Coordinates of C-alpha atoms and ligand atoms in Angstrom, one line a residue:
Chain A
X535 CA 11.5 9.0 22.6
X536 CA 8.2 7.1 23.5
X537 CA 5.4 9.1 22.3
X538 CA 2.4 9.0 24.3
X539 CA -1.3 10.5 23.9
X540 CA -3.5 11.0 26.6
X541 CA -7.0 9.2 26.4
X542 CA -10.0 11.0 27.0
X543 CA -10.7 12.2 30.8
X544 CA -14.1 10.2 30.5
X545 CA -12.2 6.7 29.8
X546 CA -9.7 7.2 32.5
X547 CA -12.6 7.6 34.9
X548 CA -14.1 4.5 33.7
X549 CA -11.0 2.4 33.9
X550 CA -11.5 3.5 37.6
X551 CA -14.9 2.7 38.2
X552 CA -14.8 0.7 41.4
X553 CA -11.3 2.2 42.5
X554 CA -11.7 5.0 44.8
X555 CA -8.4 5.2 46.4
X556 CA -5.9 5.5 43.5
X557 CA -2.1 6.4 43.3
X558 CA -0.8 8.2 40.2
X559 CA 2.5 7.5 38.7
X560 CA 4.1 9.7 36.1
X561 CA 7.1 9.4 33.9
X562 CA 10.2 11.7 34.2
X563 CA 11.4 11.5 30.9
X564 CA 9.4 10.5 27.8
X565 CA 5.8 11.2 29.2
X566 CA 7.6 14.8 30.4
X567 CA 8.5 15.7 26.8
X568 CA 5.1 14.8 25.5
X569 CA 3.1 16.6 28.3
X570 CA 1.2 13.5 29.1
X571 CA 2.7 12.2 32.2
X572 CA 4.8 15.0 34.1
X573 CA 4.4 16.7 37.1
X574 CA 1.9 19.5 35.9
X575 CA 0.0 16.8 34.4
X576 CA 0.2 14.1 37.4
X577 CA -1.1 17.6 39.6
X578 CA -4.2 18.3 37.0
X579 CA -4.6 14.5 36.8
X580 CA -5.0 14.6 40.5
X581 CA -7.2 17.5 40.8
X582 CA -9.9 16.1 38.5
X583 CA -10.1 12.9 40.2
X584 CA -10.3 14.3 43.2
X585 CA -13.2 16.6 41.8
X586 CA -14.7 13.6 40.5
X587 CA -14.7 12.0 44.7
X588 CA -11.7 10.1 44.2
X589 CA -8.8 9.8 47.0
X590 CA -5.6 10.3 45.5
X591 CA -3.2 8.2 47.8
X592 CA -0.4 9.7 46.6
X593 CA 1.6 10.6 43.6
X594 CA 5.1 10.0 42.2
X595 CA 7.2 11.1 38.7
X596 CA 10.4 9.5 38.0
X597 CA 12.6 8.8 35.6
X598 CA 12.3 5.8 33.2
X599 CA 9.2 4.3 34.5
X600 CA 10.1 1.7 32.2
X601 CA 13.1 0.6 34.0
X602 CA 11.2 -2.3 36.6
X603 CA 13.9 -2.2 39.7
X604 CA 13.4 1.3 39.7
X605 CA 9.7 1.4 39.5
X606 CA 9.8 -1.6 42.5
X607 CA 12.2 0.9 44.4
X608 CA 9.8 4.0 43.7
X609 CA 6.8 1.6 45.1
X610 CA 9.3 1.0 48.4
X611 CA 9.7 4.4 48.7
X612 CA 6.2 5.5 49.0
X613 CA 4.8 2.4 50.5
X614 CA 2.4 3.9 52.7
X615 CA 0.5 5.7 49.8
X616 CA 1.1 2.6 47.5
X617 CA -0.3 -0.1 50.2
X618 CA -3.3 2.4 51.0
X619 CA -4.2 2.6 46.9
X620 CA -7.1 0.3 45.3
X621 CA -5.0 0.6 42.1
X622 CA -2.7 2.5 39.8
X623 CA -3.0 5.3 37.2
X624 CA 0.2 5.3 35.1
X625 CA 0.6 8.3 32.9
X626 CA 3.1 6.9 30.4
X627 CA 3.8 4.9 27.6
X628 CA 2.5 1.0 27.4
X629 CA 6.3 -0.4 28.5
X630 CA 5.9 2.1 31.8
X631 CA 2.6 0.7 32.7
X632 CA 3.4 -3.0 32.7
X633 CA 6.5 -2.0 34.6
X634 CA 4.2 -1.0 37.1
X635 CA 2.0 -4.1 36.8
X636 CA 5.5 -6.4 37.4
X637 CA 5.1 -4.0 41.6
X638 CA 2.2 -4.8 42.4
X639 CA -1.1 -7.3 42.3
X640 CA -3.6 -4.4 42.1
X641 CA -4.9 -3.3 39.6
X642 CA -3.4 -1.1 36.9
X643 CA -4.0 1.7 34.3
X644 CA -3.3 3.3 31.2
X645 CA -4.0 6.8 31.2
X646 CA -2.2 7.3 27.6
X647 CA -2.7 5.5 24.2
X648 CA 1.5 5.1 23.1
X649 CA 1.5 5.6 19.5
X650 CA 5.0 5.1 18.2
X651 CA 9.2 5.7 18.8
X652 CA 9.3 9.3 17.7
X653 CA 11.8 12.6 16.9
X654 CA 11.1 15.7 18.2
X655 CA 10.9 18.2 15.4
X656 CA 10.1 21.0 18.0
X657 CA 8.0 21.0 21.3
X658 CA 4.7 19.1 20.8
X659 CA 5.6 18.2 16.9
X660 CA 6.4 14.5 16.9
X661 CA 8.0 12.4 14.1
X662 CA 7.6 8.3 13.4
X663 CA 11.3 7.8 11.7
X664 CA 12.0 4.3 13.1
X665 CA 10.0 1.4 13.9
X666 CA 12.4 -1.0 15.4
X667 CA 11.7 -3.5 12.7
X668 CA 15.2 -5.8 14.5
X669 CA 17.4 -5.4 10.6
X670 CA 18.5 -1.6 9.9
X671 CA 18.8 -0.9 6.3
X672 CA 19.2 2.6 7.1
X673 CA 22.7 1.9 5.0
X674 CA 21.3 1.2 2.2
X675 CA 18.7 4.4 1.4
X676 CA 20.4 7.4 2.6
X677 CA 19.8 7.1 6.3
X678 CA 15.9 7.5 5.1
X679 CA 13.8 4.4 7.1
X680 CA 11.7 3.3 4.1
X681 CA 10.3 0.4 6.1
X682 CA 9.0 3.3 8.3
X683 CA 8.4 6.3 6.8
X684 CA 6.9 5.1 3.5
X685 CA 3.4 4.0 4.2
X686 CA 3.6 0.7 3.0
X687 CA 7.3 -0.1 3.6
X688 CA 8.3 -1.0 0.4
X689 CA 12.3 -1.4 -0.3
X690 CA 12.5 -0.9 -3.9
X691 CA 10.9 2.6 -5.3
X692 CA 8.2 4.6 -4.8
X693 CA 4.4 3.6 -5.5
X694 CA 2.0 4.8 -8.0
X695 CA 0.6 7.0 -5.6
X696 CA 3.4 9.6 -5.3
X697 CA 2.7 12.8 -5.6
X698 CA 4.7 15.9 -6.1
X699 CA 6.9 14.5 -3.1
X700 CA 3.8 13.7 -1.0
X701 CA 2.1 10.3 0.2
X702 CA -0.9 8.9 -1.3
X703 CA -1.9 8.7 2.5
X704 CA -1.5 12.2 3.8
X705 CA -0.6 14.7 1.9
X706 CA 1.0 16.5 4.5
X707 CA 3.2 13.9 4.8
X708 CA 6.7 13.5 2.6
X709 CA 6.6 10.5 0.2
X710 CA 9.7 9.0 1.7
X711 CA 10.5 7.2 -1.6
X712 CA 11.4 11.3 -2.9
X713 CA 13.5 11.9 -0.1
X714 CA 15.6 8.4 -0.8
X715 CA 15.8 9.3 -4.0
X716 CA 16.9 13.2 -3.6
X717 CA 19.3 11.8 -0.7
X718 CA 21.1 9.3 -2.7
X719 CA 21.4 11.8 -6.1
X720 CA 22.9 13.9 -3.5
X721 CA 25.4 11.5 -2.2
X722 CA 26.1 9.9 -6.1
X723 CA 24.9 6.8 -4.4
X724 CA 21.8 6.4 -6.9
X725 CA 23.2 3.1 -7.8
X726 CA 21.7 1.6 -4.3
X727 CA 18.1 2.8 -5.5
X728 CA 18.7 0.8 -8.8
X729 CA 19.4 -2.6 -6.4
X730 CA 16.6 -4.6 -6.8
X731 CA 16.1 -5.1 -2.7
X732 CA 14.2 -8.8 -2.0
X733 CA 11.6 -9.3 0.9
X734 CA 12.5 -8.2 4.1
X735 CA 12.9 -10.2 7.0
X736 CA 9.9 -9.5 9.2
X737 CA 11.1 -11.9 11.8
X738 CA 14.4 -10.2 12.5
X739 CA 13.2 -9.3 15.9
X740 CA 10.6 -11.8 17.1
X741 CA 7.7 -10.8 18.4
X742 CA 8.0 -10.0 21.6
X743 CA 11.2 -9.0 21.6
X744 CA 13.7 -9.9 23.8
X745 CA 17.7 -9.6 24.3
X746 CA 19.9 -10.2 27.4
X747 CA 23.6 -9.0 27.2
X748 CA 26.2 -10.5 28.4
X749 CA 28.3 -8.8 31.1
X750 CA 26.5 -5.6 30.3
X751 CA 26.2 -2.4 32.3
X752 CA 27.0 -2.6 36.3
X753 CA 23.8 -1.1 37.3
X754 CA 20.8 -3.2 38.8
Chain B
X1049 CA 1.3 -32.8 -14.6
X1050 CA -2.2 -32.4 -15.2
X1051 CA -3.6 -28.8 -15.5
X1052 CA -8.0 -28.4 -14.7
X1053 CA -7.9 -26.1 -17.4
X1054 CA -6.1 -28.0 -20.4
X1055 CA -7.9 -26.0 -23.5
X1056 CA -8.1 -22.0 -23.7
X1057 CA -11.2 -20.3 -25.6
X1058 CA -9.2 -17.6 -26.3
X1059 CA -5.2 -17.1 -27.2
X1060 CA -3.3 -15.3 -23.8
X1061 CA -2.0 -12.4 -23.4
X1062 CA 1.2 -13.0 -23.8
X1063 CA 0.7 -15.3 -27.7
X1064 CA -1.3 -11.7 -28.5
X1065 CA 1.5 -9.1 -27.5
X1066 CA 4.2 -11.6 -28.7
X1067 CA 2.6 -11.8 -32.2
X1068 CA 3.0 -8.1 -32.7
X1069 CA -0.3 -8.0 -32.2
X1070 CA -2.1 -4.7 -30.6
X1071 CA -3.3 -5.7 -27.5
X1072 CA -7.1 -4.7 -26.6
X1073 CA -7.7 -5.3 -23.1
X1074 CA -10.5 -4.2 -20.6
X1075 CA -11.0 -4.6 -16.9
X1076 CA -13.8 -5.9 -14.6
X1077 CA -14.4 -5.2 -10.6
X1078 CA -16.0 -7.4 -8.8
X1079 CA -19.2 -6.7 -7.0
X1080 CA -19.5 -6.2 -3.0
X1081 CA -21.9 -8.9 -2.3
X1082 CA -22.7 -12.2 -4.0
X1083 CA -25.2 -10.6 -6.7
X1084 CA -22.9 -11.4 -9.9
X1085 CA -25.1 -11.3 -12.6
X1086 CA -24.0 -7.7 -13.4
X1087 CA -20.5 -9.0 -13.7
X1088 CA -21.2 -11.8 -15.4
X1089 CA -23.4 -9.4 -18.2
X1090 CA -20.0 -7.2 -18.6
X1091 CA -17.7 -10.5 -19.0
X1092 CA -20.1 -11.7 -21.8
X1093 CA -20.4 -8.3 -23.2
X1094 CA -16.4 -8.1 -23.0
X1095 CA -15.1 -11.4 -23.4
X1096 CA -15.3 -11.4 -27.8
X1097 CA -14.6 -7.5 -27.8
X1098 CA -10.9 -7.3 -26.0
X1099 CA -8.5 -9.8 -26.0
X1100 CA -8.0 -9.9 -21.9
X1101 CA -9.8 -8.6 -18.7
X1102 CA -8.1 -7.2 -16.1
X1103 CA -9.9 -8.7 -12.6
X1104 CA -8.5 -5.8 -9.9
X1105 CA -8.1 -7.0 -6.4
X1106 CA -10.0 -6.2 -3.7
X1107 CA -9.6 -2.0 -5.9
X1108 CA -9.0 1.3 -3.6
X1109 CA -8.4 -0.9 -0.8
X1110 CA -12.4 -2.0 -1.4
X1111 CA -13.5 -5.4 -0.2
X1112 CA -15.2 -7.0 -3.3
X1113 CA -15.9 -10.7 -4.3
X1114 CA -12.0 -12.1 -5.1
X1115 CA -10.2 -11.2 -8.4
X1116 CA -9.0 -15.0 -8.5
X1117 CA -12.9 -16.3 -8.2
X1118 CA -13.6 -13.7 -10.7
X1119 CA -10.7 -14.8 -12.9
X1120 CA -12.1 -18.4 -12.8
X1121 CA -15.6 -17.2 -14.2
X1122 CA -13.9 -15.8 -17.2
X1123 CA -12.6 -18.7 -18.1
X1124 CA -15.7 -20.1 -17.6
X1125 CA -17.6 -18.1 -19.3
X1126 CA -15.0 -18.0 -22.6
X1127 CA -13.1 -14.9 -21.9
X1128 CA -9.5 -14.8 -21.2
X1129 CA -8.6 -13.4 -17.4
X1130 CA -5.4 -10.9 -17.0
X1131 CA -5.2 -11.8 -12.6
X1132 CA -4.3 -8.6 -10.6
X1133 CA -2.8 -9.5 -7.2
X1134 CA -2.2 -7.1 -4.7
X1135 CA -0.1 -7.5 -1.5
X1136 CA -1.9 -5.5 1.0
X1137 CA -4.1 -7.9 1.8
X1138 CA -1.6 -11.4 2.2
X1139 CA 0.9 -12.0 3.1
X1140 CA 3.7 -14.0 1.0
X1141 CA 2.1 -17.8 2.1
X1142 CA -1.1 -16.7 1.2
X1143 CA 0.0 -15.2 -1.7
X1144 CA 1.9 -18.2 -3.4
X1145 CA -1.0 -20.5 -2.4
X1146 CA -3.4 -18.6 -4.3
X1147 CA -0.5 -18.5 -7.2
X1148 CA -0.4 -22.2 -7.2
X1149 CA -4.0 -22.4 -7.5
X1150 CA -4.5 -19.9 -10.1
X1151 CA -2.1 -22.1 -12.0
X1152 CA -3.8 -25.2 -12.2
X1153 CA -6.8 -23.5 -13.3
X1154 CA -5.6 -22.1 -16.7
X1155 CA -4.6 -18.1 -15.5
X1156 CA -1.6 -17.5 -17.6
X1157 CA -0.6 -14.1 -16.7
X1158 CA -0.7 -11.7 -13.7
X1159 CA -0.2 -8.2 -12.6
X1160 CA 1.6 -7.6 -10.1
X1161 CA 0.6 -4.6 -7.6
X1162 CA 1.8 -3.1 -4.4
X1163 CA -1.6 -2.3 -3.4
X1164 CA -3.5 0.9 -2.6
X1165 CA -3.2 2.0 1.0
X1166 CA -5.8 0.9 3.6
X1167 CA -7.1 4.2 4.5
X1168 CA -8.4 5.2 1.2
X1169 CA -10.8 1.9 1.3
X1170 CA -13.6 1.5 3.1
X1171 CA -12.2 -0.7 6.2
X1172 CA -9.7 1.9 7.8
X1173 CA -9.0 0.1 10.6
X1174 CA -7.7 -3.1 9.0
X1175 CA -4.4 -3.8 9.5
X1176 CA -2.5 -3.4 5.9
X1177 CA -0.3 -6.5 5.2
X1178 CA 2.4 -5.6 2.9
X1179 CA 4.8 -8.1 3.5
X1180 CA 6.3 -8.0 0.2
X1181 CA 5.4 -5.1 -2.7
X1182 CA 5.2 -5.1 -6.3
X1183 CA 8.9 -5.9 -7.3
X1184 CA 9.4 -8.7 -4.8
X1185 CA 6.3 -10.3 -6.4
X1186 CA 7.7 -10.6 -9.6
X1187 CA 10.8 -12.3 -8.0
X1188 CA 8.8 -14.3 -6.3
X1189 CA 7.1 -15.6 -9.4
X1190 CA 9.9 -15.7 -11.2
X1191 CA 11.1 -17.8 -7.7
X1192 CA 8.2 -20.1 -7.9
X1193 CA 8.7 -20.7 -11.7
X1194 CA 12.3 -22.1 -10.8
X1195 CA 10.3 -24.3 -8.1
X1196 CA 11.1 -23.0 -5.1
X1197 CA 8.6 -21.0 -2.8
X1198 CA 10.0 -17.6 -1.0
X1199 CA 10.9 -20.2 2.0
X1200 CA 13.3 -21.5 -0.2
X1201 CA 11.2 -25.2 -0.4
X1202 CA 11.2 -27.3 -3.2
X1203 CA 7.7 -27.3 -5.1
X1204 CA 6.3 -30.2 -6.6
X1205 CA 5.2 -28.4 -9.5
X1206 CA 6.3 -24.8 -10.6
X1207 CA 3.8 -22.2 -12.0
X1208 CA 4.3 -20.6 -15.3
X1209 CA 2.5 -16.8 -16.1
X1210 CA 3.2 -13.8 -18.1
X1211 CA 4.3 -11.2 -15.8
X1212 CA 3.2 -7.7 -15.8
X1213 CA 3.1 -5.0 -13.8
X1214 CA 2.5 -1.3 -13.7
X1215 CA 3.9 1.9 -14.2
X1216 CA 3.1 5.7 -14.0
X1217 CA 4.1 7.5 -17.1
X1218 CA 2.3 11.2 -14.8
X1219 CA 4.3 10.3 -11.7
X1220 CA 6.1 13.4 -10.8
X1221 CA 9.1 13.3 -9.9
X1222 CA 9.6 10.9 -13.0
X1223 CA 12.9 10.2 -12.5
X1224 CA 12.4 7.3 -9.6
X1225 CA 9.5 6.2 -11.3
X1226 CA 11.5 5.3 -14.5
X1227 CA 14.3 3.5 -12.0
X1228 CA 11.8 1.6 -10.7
X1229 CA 10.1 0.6 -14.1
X1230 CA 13.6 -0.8 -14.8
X1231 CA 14.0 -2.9 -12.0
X1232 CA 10.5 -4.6 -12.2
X1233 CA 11.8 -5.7 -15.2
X1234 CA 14.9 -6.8 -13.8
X1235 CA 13.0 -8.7 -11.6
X1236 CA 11.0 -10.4 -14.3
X1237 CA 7.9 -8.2 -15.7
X1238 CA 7.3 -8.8 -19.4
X1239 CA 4.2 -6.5 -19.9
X1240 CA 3.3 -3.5 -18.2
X1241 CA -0.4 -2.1 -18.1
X1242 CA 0.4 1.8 -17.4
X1243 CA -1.6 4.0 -14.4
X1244 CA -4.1 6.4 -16.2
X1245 CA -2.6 8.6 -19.3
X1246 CA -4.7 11.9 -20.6
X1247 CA -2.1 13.9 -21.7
X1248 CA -0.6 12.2 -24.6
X1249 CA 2.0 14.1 -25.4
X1250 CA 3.6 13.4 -21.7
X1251 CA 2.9 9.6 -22.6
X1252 CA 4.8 9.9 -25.6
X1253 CA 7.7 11.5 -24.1
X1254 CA 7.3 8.6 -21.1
X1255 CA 7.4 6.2 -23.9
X1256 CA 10.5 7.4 -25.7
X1257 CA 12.5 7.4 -21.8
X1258 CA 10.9 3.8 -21.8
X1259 CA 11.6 2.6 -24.8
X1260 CA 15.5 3.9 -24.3
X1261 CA 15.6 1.8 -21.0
X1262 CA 14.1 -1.5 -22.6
X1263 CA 12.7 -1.7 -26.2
X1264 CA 11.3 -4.9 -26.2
X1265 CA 9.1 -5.2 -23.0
X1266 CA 5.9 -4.7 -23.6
X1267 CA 3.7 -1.6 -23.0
X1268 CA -0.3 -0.7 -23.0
X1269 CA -1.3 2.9 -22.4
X1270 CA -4.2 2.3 -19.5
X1271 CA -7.4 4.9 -20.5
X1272 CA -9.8 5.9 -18.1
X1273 CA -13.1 6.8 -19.4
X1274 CA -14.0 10.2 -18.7
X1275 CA -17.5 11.0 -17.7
X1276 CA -18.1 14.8 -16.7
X1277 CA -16.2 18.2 -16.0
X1278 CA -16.8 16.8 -11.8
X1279 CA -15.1 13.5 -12.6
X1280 CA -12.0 15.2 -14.0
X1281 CA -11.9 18.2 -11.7
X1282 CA -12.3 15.3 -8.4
X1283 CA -9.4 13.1 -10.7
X1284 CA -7.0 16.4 -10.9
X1285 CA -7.5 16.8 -7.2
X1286 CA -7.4 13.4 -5.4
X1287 CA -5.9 10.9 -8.1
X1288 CA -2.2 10.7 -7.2
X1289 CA -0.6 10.5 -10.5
X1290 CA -3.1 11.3 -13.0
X1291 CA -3.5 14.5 -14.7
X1292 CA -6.3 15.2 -17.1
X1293 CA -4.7 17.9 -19.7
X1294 CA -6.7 21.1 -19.8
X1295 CA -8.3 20.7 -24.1
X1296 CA -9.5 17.5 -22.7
X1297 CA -11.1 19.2 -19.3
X1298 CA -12.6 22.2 -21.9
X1299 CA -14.0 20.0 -24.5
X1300 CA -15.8 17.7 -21.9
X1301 CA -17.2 21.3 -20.3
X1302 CA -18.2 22.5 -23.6
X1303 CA -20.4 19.0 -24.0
X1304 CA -24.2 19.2 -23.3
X1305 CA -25.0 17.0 -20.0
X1306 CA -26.3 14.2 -22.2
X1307 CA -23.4 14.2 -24.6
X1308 CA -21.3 13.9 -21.7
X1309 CA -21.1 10.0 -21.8
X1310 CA -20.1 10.2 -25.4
X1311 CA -17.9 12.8 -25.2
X1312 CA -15.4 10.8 -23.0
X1313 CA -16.3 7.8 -25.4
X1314 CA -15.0 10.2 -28.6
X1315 CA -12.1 11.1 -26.2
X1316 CA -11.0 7.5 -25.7
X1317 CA -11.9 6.2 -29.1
X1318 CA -9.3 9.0 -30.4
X1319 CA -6.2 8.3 -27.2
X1320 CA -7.1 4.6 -29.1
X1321 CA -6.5 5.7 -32.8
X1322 CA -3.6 7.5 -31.7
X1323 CA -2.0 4.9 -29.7
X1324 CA -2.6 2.8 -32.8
X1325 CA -1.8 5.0 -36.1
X1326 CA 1.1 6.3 -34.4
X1327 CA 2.4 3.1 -33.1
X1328 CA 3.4 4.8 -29.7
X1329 CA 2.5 1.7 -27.9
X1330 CA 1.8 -2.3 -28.1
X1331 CA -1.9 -1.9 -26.5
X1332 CA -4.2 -0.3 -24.5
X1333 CA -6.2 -1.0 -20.9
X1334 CA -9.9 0.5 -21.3
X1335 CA -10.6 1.1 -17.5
X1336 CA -14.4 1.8 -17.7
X1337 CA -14.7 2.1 -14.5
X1338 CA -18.5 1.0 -13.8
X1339 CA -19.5 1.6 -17.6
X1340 CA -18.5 -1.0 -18.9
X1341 CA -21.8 -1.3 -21.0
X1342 CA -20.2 1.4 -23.2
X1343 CA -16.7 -0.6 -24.1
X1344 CA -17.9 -2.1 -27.4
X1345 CA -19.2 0.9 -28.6
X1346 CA -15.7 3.3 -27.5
X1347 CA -13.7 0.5 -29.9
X1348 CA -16.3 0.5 -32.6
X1349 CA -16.1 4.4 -32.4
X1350 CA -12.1 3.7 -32.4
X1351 CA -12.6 1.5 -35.2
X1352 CA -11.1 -1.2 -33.3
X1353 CA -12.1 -4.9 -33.9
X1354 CA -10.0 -7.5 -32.3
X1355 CA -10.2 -10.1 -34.5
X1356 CA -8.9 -7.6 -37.6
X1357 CA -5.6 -5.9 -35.2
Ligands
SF4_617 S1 15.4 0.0 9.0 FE1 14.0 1.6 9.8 S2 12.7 0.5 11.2 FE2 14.4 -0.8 10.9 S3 15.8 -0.4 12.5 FE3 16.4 0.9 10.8 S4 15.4 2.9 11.0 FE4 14.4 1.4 12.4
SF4_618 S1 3.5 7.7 -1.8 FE1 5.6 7.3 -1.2 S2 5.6 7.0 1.0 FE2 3.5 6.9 0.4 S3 3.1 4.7 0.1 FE3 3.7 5.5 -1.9 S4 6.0 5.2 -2.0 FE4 5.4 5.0 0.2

């Protein structure tokens, strides 16, 4: 799950300056979940600009606005509203919006700030547990991501700043070196915390990432 | 191979600690700005007093004029330099460039940090490097000493330092914290400067779990100078892994405001004794912490003089 803030109503409204005739697009699945790009929020979204003197040319949530043929087919689908737009407000994450961008010249954007891959611990309660870093050693801690979930993504123990199981960052947050450690004592596997673990290879997944499949999938 | 630096004024850590020597060491932060003077009035006042100073690295995640600069007027001025390096703020290239430098100007030993986080410092919106942490440092020293960089490359000319690092004796839990004292010797620390100690009695019973895990590396018990009953009570509350033991906490209280100062000098001066008479340790790291003006007079109070350890 993509999890998405939404940015203040005053910076949406400047990113439109200049646009009055806008189309909203929101996202059926992550954005949903969040409450930052559904359909309740696409319909408040639309109100405001419209109390602001904007024309809303139309709206549209779907799922995976990520996925670009479906966005394209979403802009076919609605071509009237989306040809009659000055631009587009996308109310997901980053990947969603420059989905859009790759549908049309106009102008897009962002009404979110995309802040990380997250768990849901419960409705509205997000967790950062992976960070795609392109060489899982979930194998070797547990299942516990320390390249994530300990602040400075160290491999090998925790820091001096532990404390009582909490992070030197945020004490509301666990020190994920504790967990490893209770995790592994659990499984008899304390052995893999005693491995001596050497620098990680931060170029795994170059930046920006990309990976085509061979023969994958049918679907276009 | 010929070294800048080819004569030391003073003997380095490592001759000191390997002697059986007690090792006296004390610590100096850089200023923020290019105003030095101060600095270079604490070396001088320093550099005949302990054996080593500590130069921390850009400390709390602080910008301050460098650690390796400041390492470099040591030497200049006499003293002898122990070089922290951090790696939140380079990455491993930039890291073994300033290594090789460091070399060829006469540091001979280095402590090896993880680094503080960014958001304690005072630029939060930095973005914190951490490319390798404390024990990969040590293996890539150790890496570099064998002449070859992290990138696997051949260099033409290896470096050569006394390794240390840190350790938490307070850390609770202290179980990992022990693990991961053994495996930054694995990975090549010889000397170990510990985090803050108060309670001594928890640093003796750190020291016997240390000493059953390795008895020859070599550890200093870091001291803190305690200032005032707000100090300690800020210290309990925000300073991960230090605990100032409640006596300690009473008997600063109890001081009068102006016997403050010497209060947490008496305190120190006696953690020093101990350390000594009861030969719990193989040194001690006076972390003044801004006062440094007061070191020579917390080991004369200890009756501590270098040149008679
Ligand atoms: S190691 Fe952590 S960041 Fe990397 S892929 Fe696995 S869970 Fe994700
Ligand atoms: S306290 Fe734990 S999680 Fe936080 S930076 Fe240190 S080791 Fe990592």
């Amino acid at each position: 799950m993509i999890i998405t803030k939404s940015k203040p109503f005053e910076e949406v409204l400047k990113e439109l300056e200049g646009q009055d005739k806008v189309f909203i697009i929101g996202c059926g699945s992550c954005a949903t979940t969040c409450e930052t790009g559904g359909e309740p929020q696409v319909a408040e979204m639309k109100a405001r600009l419209e109390a602001e003197g904007k024309t809303v040319t139309g709206t549209v949530v779907y799922e995976e606005v990520c996925h670009e043929l479906n966005t394209k087919r979403k802009f076919r689908e609605n071509k009237e509203a989306v040809e009659a737009a000055e631009g587009f407000l996308v109310m997901c994450c980053g990947a969603g919006c420059q989905s859009v961008r790759e549908a049309t010249e106009k102008a897009v954007h962002p009404a979110c700030d995309t802040v990380f891959l997250g768990n849901i611990l419960r409705l509205g309660n997000f967790q950062e547990k992976c960070s795609l870093c392109g060489e899982c050693v979930l194998e070797e801690f547990g299942a516990i991501c320390p390249v994530t979930r300990c602040h400075k993504g160290i491999l090998n123990g925790p820091c001096g700043g532990t404390d009582n199981g909490k992070c030197e960052t945020d004490r509301e947050k666990d020190c994920a070196w504790t967990l490893i450690y209770q995790q592994l004592e659990k499984e008899g596997k304390l052995d893999r915390f005693r491995k001596i673990y050497g620098p990680k290879n931060w170029q795994a997944n170059m930046k920006p990432g990309r990976v085509i499949f061979e023969k994958k999938g049918g679907e276009e | 191979m010929t070294l800048l630096i080819e004569k030391h004024a003073k003997p380095s850590i490592q001759e000191v600690l390997e002697s059986g020597t007690f090792l006296v060491t004390g610590e100096i932060g850089p200023p923020k700005g290019t105003d030095i003077d101060e600095m270079i009035h604490h070396i001088d006042l320093l550099k005949d007093k302990v054996h080593a100073m500590n130069i921390t690295d850009n400390q709390s995640s602080v910008m301050r004029y460098p650690s390796l600069a400041t390492a470099l007027i040591i030497k200049e001025r006499g003293g002898e330099p122990n070089l922290q390096v951090t790696c939140r703020d380079r990455n491993r290239l930039a890291i073994e460039a300033d290594l090789l430098f460091a070399y060829t100007r006469g540091i001979r030993s280095v402590l090896c940090l993880t680094g503080d986080s960014i958001p304690v410092g005072d630029h939060k919106d930095a973005k914190a490097v951490f490319d390798l942490e404390s024990v990969q440092l040590l293996q890539l020293i150790r890496s570099m000493e064998e002449g070859k960089d992290l990138g696997g490359n051949d260099l033409n000319g290896p470096v050569k330092f006394y390794k240390g690092a840190i350790v938490t004796p307070e850390a609770n839990p202290i179980e990992p914290q022990m693990i991961k004292f053994e495996k930054k010797i694995e990975a090549g620390a010889q000397f170990f400067q510990t985090q803050a100690v108060y309670d001594m009695d928890n640093f003796k019973r750190f020291m016997e779990k240390a000493r059953k895990i390795d008895d020859k590396v070599k550890i200093c018990a870091g001291l803190v100078l305690l200032t005032g009953p707000g100090q300690i009570k800020y210290m309990n509350n925000n300073v991960p892994g230090v605990f100032v033991p409640e006596d300690l906490a009473k008997e600063m209280e109890e001081a009068p405001k102006e016997e403050r100062l010497a209060t947490g000098i008496r305190i120190m001066a006696r953690q020093i004794r101990m350390c000594i008479d009861e030969k719990l340790c193989d040194g001690v790291h006076i972390m003044a912490i801004g006062k440094e003006d007061v070191v020579p007079r917390i080991l004369e109070e200890a009756g501590v003089d270098i040149n008679e350890l």
